[in-house]
């Protein structure tokens, strides 16, 4: 099985003016594609490739040590970006009642949650990632290094915003805060709610 780039259901320009067309196109066709190419190159020779992506990358320990690093970085890079594209939408969507009440319980309000998420995303240094994860019925903002994912420790990812520079530098240059302010206009609250409500 060869991993392939997921097709986006919206156009690259659909998230303008919040995320610019060129950034979306390069992020999807170059950055994301590179993770996929390197992942395919790393595991093409093993039968692990017959498993689902999550099965492969959640059991990296059983892989030959020579390919562990490449599969960890590029496998989770592929999974994270596939998730990220779904966290975005050109349309206004609403959070479900259950997600909203969990956000209110964990953060007081949606605005407070956004502030806390943005503060975390502005505080991390270097190659870190900031997630909203569900632990039992509680929502927690969590950071991971490099391409690591909460799913590595079987936590449930609810939302991830890519804050690496390639996600915003063409439009916002060094102003990550501007990117973070803008991106909440295109966050797919319906998809995020589905992740929260999903039983697995
Ligand atoms: Mn990225």
mmCIF file with all atom_site columns, N, CA and C in Angstrom, residues 62-130:
data_model
loop_
_atom_site.group_PDB
_atom_site.id
_atom_site.type_symbol
_atom_site.label_atom_id
_atom_site.label_alt_id
_atom_site.label_comp_id
_atom_site.label_asym_id
_atom_site.label_entity_id
_atom_site.label_seq_id
_atom_site.pdbx_PDB_ins_code
_atom_site.Cartn_x
_atom_site.Cartn_y
_atom_site.Cartn_z
_atom_site.occupancy
_atom_site.B_iso_or_equiv
_atom_site.pdbx_formal_charge
_atom_site.auth_seq_id
_atom_site.auth_comp_id
_atom_site.auth_asym_id
_atom_site.auth_atom_id
_atom_site.pdbx_PDB_model_num
ATOM 1   N N  . UNK A 1 62  ? 8.008   -1.763 17.043 1.00 0.00 ? 62  UNK A N  1
ATOM 2   C CA . UNK A 1 62  ? 8.292   -3.083 16.444 1.00 0.00 ? 62  UNK A CA 1
ATOM 3   C C  . UNK A 1 62  ? 8.973   -2.967 15.076 1.00 0.00 ? 62  UNK A C  1
ATOM 4   N N  . UNK A 1 63  ? 9.182   -1.747 14.598 1.00 0.00 ? 63  UNK A N  1
ATOM 5   C CA . UNK A 1 63  ? 9.838   -1.571 13.300 1.00 0.00 ? 63  UNK A CA 1
ATOM 6   C C  . UNK A 1 63  ? 11.360  -1.678 13.440 1.00 0.00 ? 63  UNK A C  1
ATOM 7   N N  . UNK A 1 64  ? 12.061  -2.018 12.370 1.00 0.00 ? 64  UNK A N  1
ATOM 8   C CA . UNK A 1 64  ? 13.532  -2.025 12.405 1.00 0.00 ? 64  UNK A CA 1
ATOM 9   C C  . UNK A 1 64  ? 14.045  -0.643 12.805 1.00 0.00 ? 64  UNK A C  1
ATOM 10  N N  . UNK A 1 65  ? 15.078  -0.614 13.621 1.00 0.00 ? 65  UNK A N  1
ATOM 11  C CA . UNK A 1 65  ? 15.537  0.677  14.167 1.00 0.00 ? 65  UNK A CA 1
ATOM 12  C C  . UNK A 1 65  ? 15.988  1.646  13.072 1.00 0.00 ? 65  UNK A C  1
ATOM 13  N N  . UNK A 1 66  ? 16.450  1.103  11.937 1.00 0.00 ? 66  UNK A N  1
ATOM 14  C CA . UNK A 1 66  ? 16.926  1.977  10.855 1.00 0.00 ? 66  UNK A CA 1
ATOM 15  C C  . UNK A 1 66  ? 15.823  2.870  10.291 1.00 0.00 ? 66  UNK A C  1
ATOM 16  N N  . UNK A 1 67  ? 14.562  2.446  10.400 1.00 0.00 ? 67  UNK A N  1
ATOM 17  C CA . UNK A 1 67  ? 13.481  3.238  9.782  1.00 0.00 ? 67  UNK A CA 1
ATOM 18  C C  . UNK A 1 67  ? 12.564  3.898  10.808 1.00 0.00 ? 67  UNK A C  1
ATOM 19  N N  . UNK A 1 68  ? 12.809  3.617  12.100 1.00 0.00 ? 68  UNK A N  1
ATOM 20  C CA . UNK A 1 68  ? 11.912  4.149  13.138 1.00 0.00 ? 68  UNK A CA 1
ATOM 21  C C  . UNK A 1 68  ? 11.757  5.672  13.064 1.00 0.00 ? 68  UNK A C  1
ATOM 22  N N  . UNK A 1 69  ? 12.894  6.364  12.981 1.00 0.00 ? 69  UNK A N  1
ATOM 23  C CA . UNK A 1 69  ? 12.855  7.830  12.996 1.00 0.00 ? 69  UNK A CA 1
ATOM 24  C C  . UNK A 1 69  ? 12.096  8.383  11.810 1.00 0.00 ? 69  UNK A C  1
ATOM 25  N N  . UNK A 1 70  ? 12.351  7.824  10.635 1.00 0.00 ? 70  UNK A N  1
ATOM 26  C CA . UNK A 1 70  ? 11.694  8.318  9.421  1.00 0.00 ? 70  UNK A CA 1
ATOM 27  C C  . UNK A 1 70  ? 10.192  8.048  9.468  1.00 0.00 ? 70  UNK A C  1
ATOM 28  N N  . UNK A 1 71  ? 9.810   6.871  9.966  1.00 0.00 ? 71  UNK A N  1
ATOM 29  C CA . UNK A 1 71  ? 8.383   6.538  10.031 1.00 0.00 ? 71  UNK A CA 1
ATOM 30  C C  . UNK A 1 71  ? 7.687   7.394  11.083 1.00 0.00 ? 71  UNK A C  1
ATOM 31  N N  . UNK A 1 72  ? 8.358   7.623  12.198 1.00 0.00 ? 72  UNK A N  1
ATOM 32  C CA . UNK A 1 72  ? 7.767   8.456  13.259 1.00 0.00 ? 72  UNK A CA 1
ATOM 33  C C  . UNK A 1 72  ? 7.517   9.881  12.749 1.00 0.00 ? 72  UNK A C  1
ATOM 34  N N  . UNK A 1 73  ? 8.545   10.490 12.174 1.00 0.00 ? 73  UNK A N  1
ATOM 35  C CA . UNK A 1 73  ? 8.409   11.882 11.736 1.00 0.00 ? 73  UNK A CA 1
ATOM 36  C C  . UNK A 1 73  ? 7.456   12.030 10.546 1.00 0.00 ? 73  UNK A C  1
ATOM 37  N N  . UNK A 1 74  ? 7.645   11.194 9.554  1.00 0.00 ? 74  UNK A N  1
ATOM 38  C CA . UNK A 1 74  ? 6.866   11.370 8.328  1.00 0.00 ? 74  UNK A CA 1
ATOM 39  C C  . UNK A 1 74  ? 5.483   10.727 8.413  1.00 0.00 ? 74  UNK A C  1
ATOM 40  N N  . UNK A 1 75  ? 5.382   9.644  9.183  1.00 0.00 ? 75  UNK A N  1
ATOM 41  C CA . UNK A 1 75  ? 4.076   9.018  9.376  1.00 0.00 ? 75  UNK A CA 1
ATOM 42  C C  . UNK A 1 75  ? 3.140   9.935  10.144 1.00 0.00 ? 75  UNK A C  1
ATOM 43  N N  . UNK A 1 76  ? 3.628   10.474 11.249 1.00 0.00 ? 76  UNK A N  1
ATOM 44  C CA . UNK A 1 76  ? 2.792   11.401 12.003 1.00 0.00 ? 76  UNK A CA 1
ATOM 45  C C  . UNK A 1 76  ? 2.646   12.725 11.256 1.00 0.00 ? 76  UNK A C  1
ATOM 46  N N  . UNK A 1 77  ? 3.662   13.131 10.491 1.00 0.00 ? 77  UNK A N  1
ATOM 47  C CA . UNK A 1 77  ? 3.529   14.329 9.661  1.00 0.00 ? 77  UNK A CA 1
ATOM 48  C C  . UNK A 1 77  ? 2.363   14.179 8.691  1.00 0.00 ? 77  UNK A C  1
ATOM 49  N N  . UNK A 1 78  ? 2.248   12.991 8.093  1.00 0.00 ? 78  UNK A N  1
ATOM 50  C CA . UNK A 1 78  ? 1.146   12.699 7.168  1.00 0.00 ? 78  UNK A CA 1
ATOM 51  C C  . UNK A 1 78  ? -0.185  12.704 7.921  1.00 0.00 ? 78  UNK A C  1
ATOM 52  N N  . UNK A 1 79  ? -0.241  12.010 9.034  1.00 0.00 ? 79  UNK A N  1
ATOM 53  C CA . UNK A 1 79  ? -1.509  11.934 9.789  1.00 0.00 ? 79  UNK A CA 1
ATOM 54  C C  . UNK A 1 79  ? -1.926  13.315 10.290 1.00 0.00 ? 79  UNK A C  1
ATOM 55  N N  . UNK A 1 80  ? -0.985  14.053 10.864 1.00 0.00 ? 80  UNK A N  1
ATOM 56  C CA . UNK A 1 80  ? -1.305  15.369 11.436 1.00 0.00 ? 80  UNK A CA 1
ATOM 57  C C  . UNK A 1 80  ? -1.848  16.319 10.378 1.00 0.00 ? 80  UNK A C  1
ATOM 58  N N  . UNK A 1 81  ? -1.216  16.331 9.212  1.00 0.00 ? 81  UNK A N  1
ATOM 59  C CA . UNK A 1 81  ? -1.670  17.264 8.173  1.00 0.00 ? 81  UNK A CA 1
ATOM 60  C C  . UNK A 1 81  ? -3.018  16.851 7.583  1.00 0.00 ? 81  UNK A C  1
ATOM 61  N N  . UNK A 1 82  ? -3.230  15.543 7.425  1.00 0.00 ? 82  UNK A N  1
ATOM 62  C CA . UNK A 1 82  ? -4.541  15.072 6.969  1.00 0.00 ? 82  UNK A CA 1
ATOM 63  C C  . UNK A 1 82  ? -5.620  15.544 7.938  1.00 0.00 ? 82  UNK A C  1
ATOM 64  N N  . UNK A 1 83  ? -5.309  15.492 9.235  1.00 0.00 ? 83  UNK A N  1
ATOM 65  C CA . UNK A 1 83  ? -6.224  15.972 10.285 1.00 0.00 ? 83  UNK A CA 1
ATOM 66  C C  . UNK A 1 83  ? -6.401  17.487 10.203 1.00 0.00 ? 83  UNK A C  1
ATOM 67  N N  . UNK A 1 84  ? -5.286  18.195 10.003 1.00 0.00 ? 84  UNK A N  1
ATOM 68  C CA . UNK A 1 84  ? -5.322  19.670 9.968  1.00 0.00 ? 84  UNK A CA 1
ATOM 69  C C  . UNK A 1 84  ? -6.238  20.196 8.869  1.00 0.00 ? 84  UNK A C  1
ATOM 70  N N  . UNK A 1 85  ? -6.147  19.618 7.664  1.00 0.00 ? 85  UNK A N  1
ATOM 71  C CA . UNK A 1 85  ? -6.991  20.100 6.550  1.00 0.00 ? 85  UNK A CA 1
ATOM 72  C C  . UNK A 1 85  ? -8.456  19.966 6.904  1.00 0.00 ? 85  UNK A C  1
ATOM 73  N N  . UNK A 1 86  ? -8.789  18.949 7.670  1.00 0.00 ? 86  UNK A N  1
ATOM 74  C CA . UNK A 1 86  ? -10.191 18.743 8.057  1.00 0.00 ? 86  UNK A CA 1
ATOM 75  C C  . UNK A 1 86  ? -10.621 19.689 9.180  1.00 0.00 ? 86  UNK A C  1
ATOM 76  N N  . UNK A 1 87  ? -9.653  20.206 9.910  1.00 0.00 ? 87  UNK A N  1
ATOM 77  C CA . UNK A 1 87  ? -9.972  21.184 10.959 1.00 0.00 ? 87  UNK A CA 1
ATOM 78  C C  . UNK A 1 87  ? -10.294 22.556 10.371 1.00 0.00 ? 87  UNK A C  1
ATOM 79  N N  . UNK A 1 88  ? -10.147 22.704 9.048  1.00 0.00 ? 88  UNK A N  1
ATOM 80  C CA . UNK A 1 88  ? -10.380 23.994 8.392  1.00 0.00 ? 88  UNK A CA 1
ATOM 81  C C  . UNK A 1 88  ? -11.603 23.920 7.479  1.00 0.00 ? 88  UNK A C  1
ATOM 82  N N  . UNK A 1 89  ? -12.266 25.038 7.304  1.00 0.00 ? 89  UNK A N  1
ATOM 83  C CA . UNK A 1 89  ? -13.419 25.113 6.398  1.00 0.00 ? 89  UNK A CA 1
ATOM 84  C C  . UNK A 1 89  ? -13.648 26.553 5.951  1.00 0.00 ? 89  UNK A C  1
ATOM 85  N N  . UNK A 1 90  ? -14.115 26.737 4.706  1.00 0.00 ? 90  UNK A N  1
ATOM 86  C CA . UNK A 1 90  ? -14.463 28.089 4.276  1.00 0.00 ? 90  UNK A CA 1
ATOM 87  C C  . UNK A 1 90  ? -15.829 28.524 4.810  1.00 0.00 ? 90  UNK A C  1
ATOM 88  N N  . UNK A 1 91  ? -16.605 27.583 5.384  1.00 0.00 ? 91  UNK A N  1
ATOM 89  C CA . UNK A 1 91  ? -17.971 27.897 5.813  1.00 0.00 ? 91  UNK A CA 1
ATOM 90  C C  . UNK A 1 91  ? -18.040 28.095 7.332  1.00 0.00 ? 91  UNK A C  1
ATOM 91  N N  . UNK A 1 92  ? -18.989 28.897 7.754  1.00 0.00 ? 92  UNK A N  1
ATOM 92  C CA . UNK A 1 92  ? -19.243 29.063 9.185  1.00 0.00 ? 92  UNK A CA 1
ATOM 93  C C  . UNK A 1 92  ? -19.894 27.786 9.713  1.00 0.00 ? 92  UNK A C  1
ATOM 94  N N  . UNK A 1 93  ? -19.316 27.212 10.743 1.00 0.00 ? 93  UNK A N  1
ATOM 95  C CA . UNK A 1 93  ? -19.927 26.032 11.360 1.00 0.00 ? 93  UNK A CA 1
ATOM 96  C C  . UNK A 1 93  ? -20.008 26.264 12.865 1.00 0.00 ? 93  UNK A C  1
ATOM 97  N N  . UNK A 1 94  ? -20.903 25.535 13.505 1.00 0.00 ? 94  UNK A N  1
ATOM 98  C CA . UNK A 1 94  ? -21.129 25.707 14.940 1.00 0.00 ? 94  UNK A CA 1
ATOM 99  C C  . UNK A 1 94  ? -20.644 24.481 15.712 1.00 0.00 ? 94  UNK A C  1
ATOM 100 N N  . UNK A 1 95  ? -20.126 24.692 16.908 1.00 0.00 ? 95  UNK A N  1
ATOM 101 C CA . UNK A 1 95  ? -19.780 23.537 17.742 1.00 0.00 ? 95  UNK A CA 1
ATOM 102 C C  . UNK A 1 95  ? -21.043 22.845 18.247 1.00 0.00 ? 95  UNK A C  1
ATOM 103 N N  . UNK A 1 96  ? -20.948 21.535 18.485 1.00 0.00 ? 96  UNK A N  1
ATOM 104 C CA . UNK A 1 96  ? -22.099 20.807 19.033 1.00 0.00 ? 96  UNK A CA 1
ATOM 105 C C  . UNK A 1 96  ? -22.316 21.238 20.482 1.00 0.00 ? 96  UNK A C  1
ATOM 106 N N  . UNK A 1 97  ? -23.511 20.949 20.986 1.00 0.00 ? 97  UNK A N  1
ATOM 107 C CA . UNK A 1 97  ? -23.834 21.258 22.391 1.00 0.00 ? 97  UNK A CA 1
ATOM 108 C C  . UNK A 1 97  ? -22.852 20.562 23.327 1.00 0.00 ? 97  UNK A C  1
ATOM 109 N N  . UNK A 1 98  ? -22.525 19.304 23.010 1.00 0.00 ? 98  UNK A N  1
ATOM 110 C CA . UNK A 1 98  ? -21.649 18.547 23.915 1.00 0.00 ? 98  UNK A CA 1
ATOM 111 C C  . UNK A 1 98  ? -20.233 19.123 23.931 1.00 0.00 ? 98  UNK A C  1
ATOM 112 N N  . UNK A 1 99  ? -19.736 19.529 22.761 1.00 0.00 ? 99  UNK A N  1
ATOM 113 C CA . UNK A 1 99  ? -18.392 20.131 22.727 1.00 0.00 ? 99  UNK A CA 1
ATOM 114 C C  . UNK A 1 99  ? -18.398 21.468 23.470 1.00 0.00 ? 99  UNK A C  1
ATOM 115 N N  . UNK A 1 100 ? -19.423 22.262 23.215 1.00 0.00 ? 100 UNK A N  1
ATOM 116 C CA . UNK A 1 100 ? -19.494 23.569 23.844 1.00 0.00 ? 100 UNK A CA 1
ATOM 117 C C  . UNK A 1 100 ? -19.565 23.452 25.366 1.00 0.00 ? 100 UNK A C  1
ATOM 118 N N  . UNK A 1 101 ? -20.347 22.516 25.855 1.00 0.00 ? 101 UNK A N  1
ATOM 119 C CA . UNK A 1 101 ? -20.438 22.400 27.318 1.00 0.00 ? 101 UNK A CA 1
ATOM 120 C C  . UNK A 1 101 ? -19.126 21.878 27.895 1.00 0.00 ? 101 UNK A C  1
ATOM 121 N N  . UNK A 1 102 ? -18.419 21.012 27.156 1.00 0.00 ? 102 UNK A N  1
ATOM 122 C CA . UNK A 1 102 ? -17.109 20.538 27.637 1.00 0.00 ? 102 UNK A CA 1
ATOM 123 C C  . UNK A 1 102 ? -16.090 21.688 27.627 1.00 0.00 ? 102 UNK A C  1
ATOM 124 N N  . UNK A 1 103 ? -16.144 22.527 26.609 1.00 0.00 ? 103 UNK A N  1
ATOM 125 C CA . UNK A 1 103 ? -15.244 23.687 26.556 1.00 0.00 ? 103 UNK A CA 1
ATOM 126 C C  . UNK A 1 103 ? -15.560 24.652 27.703 1.00 0.00 ? 103 UNK A C  1
ATOM 127 N N  . UNK A 1 104 ? -16.838 24.875 27.933 1.00 0.00 ? 104 UNK A N  1
ATOM 128 C CA . UNK A 1 104 ? -17.224 25.751 29.041 1.00 0.00 ? 104 UNK A CA 1
ATOM 129 C C  . UNK A 1 104 ? -16.770 25.181 30.383 1.00 0.00 ? 104 UNK A C  1
ATOM 130 N N  . UNK A 1 105 ? -16.896 23.859 30.531 1.00 0.00 ? 105 UNK A N  1
ATOM 131 C CA . UNK A 1 105 ? -16.498 23.224 31.792 1.00 0.00 ? 105 UNK A CA 1
ATOM 132 C C  . UNK A 1 105 ? -14.990 23.279 31.990 1.00 0.00 ? 105 UNK A C  1
ATOM 133 N N  . UNK A 1 106 ? -14.225 23.116 30.906 1.00 0.00 ? 106 UNK A N  1
ATOM 134 C CA . UNK A 1 106 ? -12.765 23.058 31.016 1.00 0.00 ? 106 UNK A CA 1
ATOM 135 C C  . UNK A 1 106 ? -12.109 24.434 30.959 1.00 0.00 ? 106 UNK A C  1
ATOM 136 N N  . UNK A 1 107 ? -12.730 25.382 30.226 1.00 0.00 ? 107 UNK A N  1
ATOM 137 C CA . UNK A 1 107 ? -12.059 26.677 29.989 1.00 0.00 ? 107 UNK A CA 1
ATOM 138 C C  . UNK A 1 107 ? -12.936 27.886 30.321 1.00 0.00 ? 107 UNK A C  1
ATOM 139 N N  . UNK A 1 108 ? -14.128 27.661 30.799 1.00 0.00 ? 108 UNK A N  1
ATOM 140 C CA . UNK A 1 108 ? -15.073 28.728 31.133 1.00 0.00 ? 108 UNK A CA 1
ATOM 141 C C  . UNK A 1 108 ? -15.905 29.183 29.932 1.00 0.00 ? 108 UNK A C  1
ATOM 142 N N  . UNK A 1 109 ? -15.243 29.476 28.782 1.00 0.00 ? 109 UNK A N  1
ATOM 143 C CA . UNK A 1 109 ? -15.995 29.892 27.594 1.00 0.00 ? 109 UNK A CA 1
ATOM 144 C C  . UNK A 1 109 ? -15.169 29.579 26.353 1.00 0.00 ? 109 UNK A C  1
ATOM 145 N N  . UNK A 1 110 ? -15.810 29.669 25.180 1.00 0.00 ? 110 UNK A N  1
ATOM 146 C CA . UNK A 1 110 ? -15.078 29.408 23.939 1.00 0.00 ? 110 UNK A CA 1
ATOM 147 C C  . UNK A 1 110 ? -13.985 30.454 23.740 1.00 0.00 ? 110 UNK A C  1
ATOM 148 N N  . UNK A 1 111 ? -14.281 31.695 24.081 1.00 0.00 ? 111 UNK A N  1
ATOM 149 C CA . UNK A 1 111 ? -13.278 32.763 23.933 1.00 0.00 ? 111 UNK A CA 1
ATOM 150 C C  . UNK A 1 111 ? -12.079 32.539 24.841 1.00 0.00 ? 111 UNK A C  1
ATOM 151 N N  . UNK A 1 112 ? -12.338 32.103 26.078 1.00 0.00 ? 112 UNK A N  1
ATOM 152 C CA . UNK A 1 112 ? -11.226 31.815 26.994 1.00 0.00 ? 112 UNK A CA 1
ATOM 153 C C  . UNK A 1 112 ? -10.387 30.658 26.456 1.00 0.00 ? 112 UNK A C  1
ATOM 154 N N  . UNK A 1 113 ? -11.073 29.648 25.916 1.00 0.00 ? 113 UNK A N  1
ATOM 155 C CA . UNK A 1 113 ? -10.345 28.524 25.313 1.00 0.00 ? 113 UNK A CA 1
ATOM 156 C C  . UNK A 1 113 ? -9.447  29.012 24.183 1.00 0.00 ? 113 UNK A C  1
ATOM 157 N N  . UNK A 1 114 ? -10.002 29.848 23.299 1.00 0.00 ? 114 UNK A N  1
ATOM 158 C CA . UNK A 1 114 ? -9.211  30.389 22.181 1.00 0.00 ? 114 UNK A CA 1
ATOM 159 C C  . UNK A 1 114 ? -7.995  31.153 22.694 1.00 0.00 ? 114 UNK A C  1
ATOM 160 N N  . UNK A 1 115 ? -8.206  31.976 23.710 1.00 0.00 ? 115 UNK A N  1
ATOM 161 C CA . UNK A 1 115 ? -7.091  32.743 24.288 1.00 0.00 ? 115 UNK A CA 1
ATOM 162 C C  . UNK A 1 115 ? -6.020  31.816 24.858 1.00 0.00 ? 115 UNK A C  1
ATOM 163 N N  . UNK A 1 116 ? -6.477  30.776 25.549 1.00 0.00 ? 116 UNK A N  1
ATOM 164 C CA . UNK A 1 116 ? -5.523  29.843 26.163 1.00 0.00 ? 116 UNK A CA 1
ATOM 165 C C  . UNK A 1 116 ? -4.765  29.075 25.082 1.00 0.00 ? 116 UNK A C  1
ATOM 166 N N  . UNK A 1 117 ? -5.469  28.684 24.036 1.00 0.00 ? 117 UNK A N  1
ATOM 167 C CA . UNK A 1 117 ? -4.822  27.960 22.930 1.00 0.00 ? 117 UNK A CA 1
ATOM 168 C C  . UNK A 1 117 ? -3.795  28.869 22.266 1.00 0.00 ? 117 UNK A C  1
ATOM 169 N N  . UNK A 1 118 ? -4.204  30.097 21.962 1.00 0.00 ? 118 UNK A N  1
ATOM 170 C CA . UNK A 1 118 ? -3.299  31.033 21.290 1.00 0.00 ? 118 UNK A CA 1
ATOM 171 C C  . UNK A 1 118 ? -2.093  31.361 22.162 1.00 0.00 ? 118 UNK A C  1
ATOM 172 N N  . UNK A 1 119 ? -2.309  31.524 23.454 1.00 0.00 ? 119 UNK A N  1
ATOM 173 C CA . UNK A 1 119 ? -1.193  31.791 24.364 1.00 0.00 ? 119 UNK A CA 1
ATOM 174 C C  . UNK A 1 119 ? -0.196  30.631 24.331 1.00 0.00 ? 119 UNK A C  1
ATOM 175 N N  . UNK A 1 120 ? -0.724  29.406 24.363 1.00 0.00 ? 120 UNK A N  1
ATOM 176 C CA . UNK A 1 120 ? 0.157   28.229 24.285 1.00 0.00 ? 120 UNK A CA 1
ATOM 177 C C  . UNK A 1 120 ? 0.903   28.214 22.953 1.00 0.00 ? 120 UNK A C  1
ATOM 178 N N  . UNK A 1 121 ? 0.193   28.549 21.876 1.00 0.00 ? 121 UNK A N  1
ATOM 179 C CA . UNK A 1 121 ? 0.795   28.514 20.535 1.00 0.00 ? 121 UNK A CA 1
ATOM 180 C C  . UNK A 1 121 ? 1.828   29.622 20.340 1.00 0.00 ? 121 UNK A C  1
ATOM 181 N N  . UNK A 1 122 ? 1.709   30.689 21.109 1.00 0.00 ? 122 UNK A N  1
ATOM 182 C CA . UNK A 1 122 ? 2.703   31.768 21.017 1.00 0.00 ? 122 UNK A CA 1
ATOM 183 C C  . UNK A 1 122 ? 3.878   31.519 21.952 1.00 0.00 ? 122 UNK A C  1
ATOM 184 N N  . UNK A 1 123 ? 3.698   30.633 22.928 1.00 0.00 ? 123 UNK A N  1
ATOM 185 C CA . UNK A 1 123 ? 4.727   30.408 23.941 1.00 0.00 ? 123 UNK A CA 1
ATOM 186 C C  . UNK A 1 123 ? 5.731   29.342 23.538 1.00 0.00 ? 123 UNK A C  1
ATOM 187 N N  . UNK A 1 124 ? 5.305   28.408 22.661 1.00 0.00 ? 124 UNK A N  1
ATOM 188 C CA . UNK A 1 124 ? 6.215   27.310 22.340 1.00 0.00 ? 124 UNK A CA 1
ATOM 189 C C  . UNK A 1 124 ? 7.379   27.823 21.499 1.00 0.00 ? 124 UNK A C  1
ATOM 190 N N  . UNK A 1 125 ? 8.526   27.209 21.688 1.00 0.00 ? 125 UNK A N  1
ATOM 191 C CA . UNK A 1 125 ? 9.735   27.616 20.989 1.00 0.00 ? 125 UNK A CA 1
ATOM 192 C C  . UNK A 1 125 ? 10.165  26.485 20.061 1.00 0.00 ? 125 UNK A C  1
ATOM 193 N N  . UNK A 1 126 ? 10.504  26.832 18.818 1.00 0.00 ? 126 UNK A N  1
ATOM 194 C CA . UNK A 1 126 ? 10.989  25.812 17.890 1.00 0.00 ? 126 UNK A CA 1
ATOM 195 C C  . UNK A 1 126 ? 9.873   24.911 17.413 1.00 0.00 ? 126 UNK A C  1
ATOM 196 N N  . UNK A 1 127 ? 10.192  23.643 17.217 1.00 0.00 ? 127 UNK A N  1
ATOM 197 C CA . UNK A 1 127 ? 9.289   22.725 16.520 1.00 0.00 ? 127 UNK A CA 1
ATOM 198 C C  . UNK A 1 127 ? 8.292   22.049 17.451 1.00 0.00 ? 127 UNK A C  1
ATOM 199 N N  . UNK A 1 128 ? 7.421   22.823 18.034 1.00 0.00 ? 128 UNK A N  1
ATOM 200 C CA . UNK A 1 128 ? 6.400   22.246 18.911 1.00 0.00 ? 128 UNK A CA 1
ATOM 201 C C  . UNK A 1 128 ? 5.035   22.396 18.285 1.00 0.00 ? 128 UNK A C  1
ATOM 202 N N  . UNK A 1 129 ? 4.123   21.596 18.771 1.00 0.00 ? 129 UNK A N  1
ATOM 203 C CA . UNK A 1 129 ? 2.761   21.591 18.260 1.00 0.00 ? 129 UNK A CA 1
ATOM 204 C C  . UNK A 1 129 ? 1.807   21.717 19.434 1.00 0.00 ? 129 UNK A C  1
ATOM 205 N N  . UNK A 1 130 ? 0.689   22.356 19.188 1.00 0.00 ? 130 UNK A N  1
ATOM 206 C CA . UNK A 1 130 ? -0.288  22.574 20.259 1.00 0.00 ? 130 UNK A CA 1
ATOM 207 C C  . UNK A 1 130 ? -1.615  21.925 19.864 1.00 0.00 ? 130 UNK A C  1
#
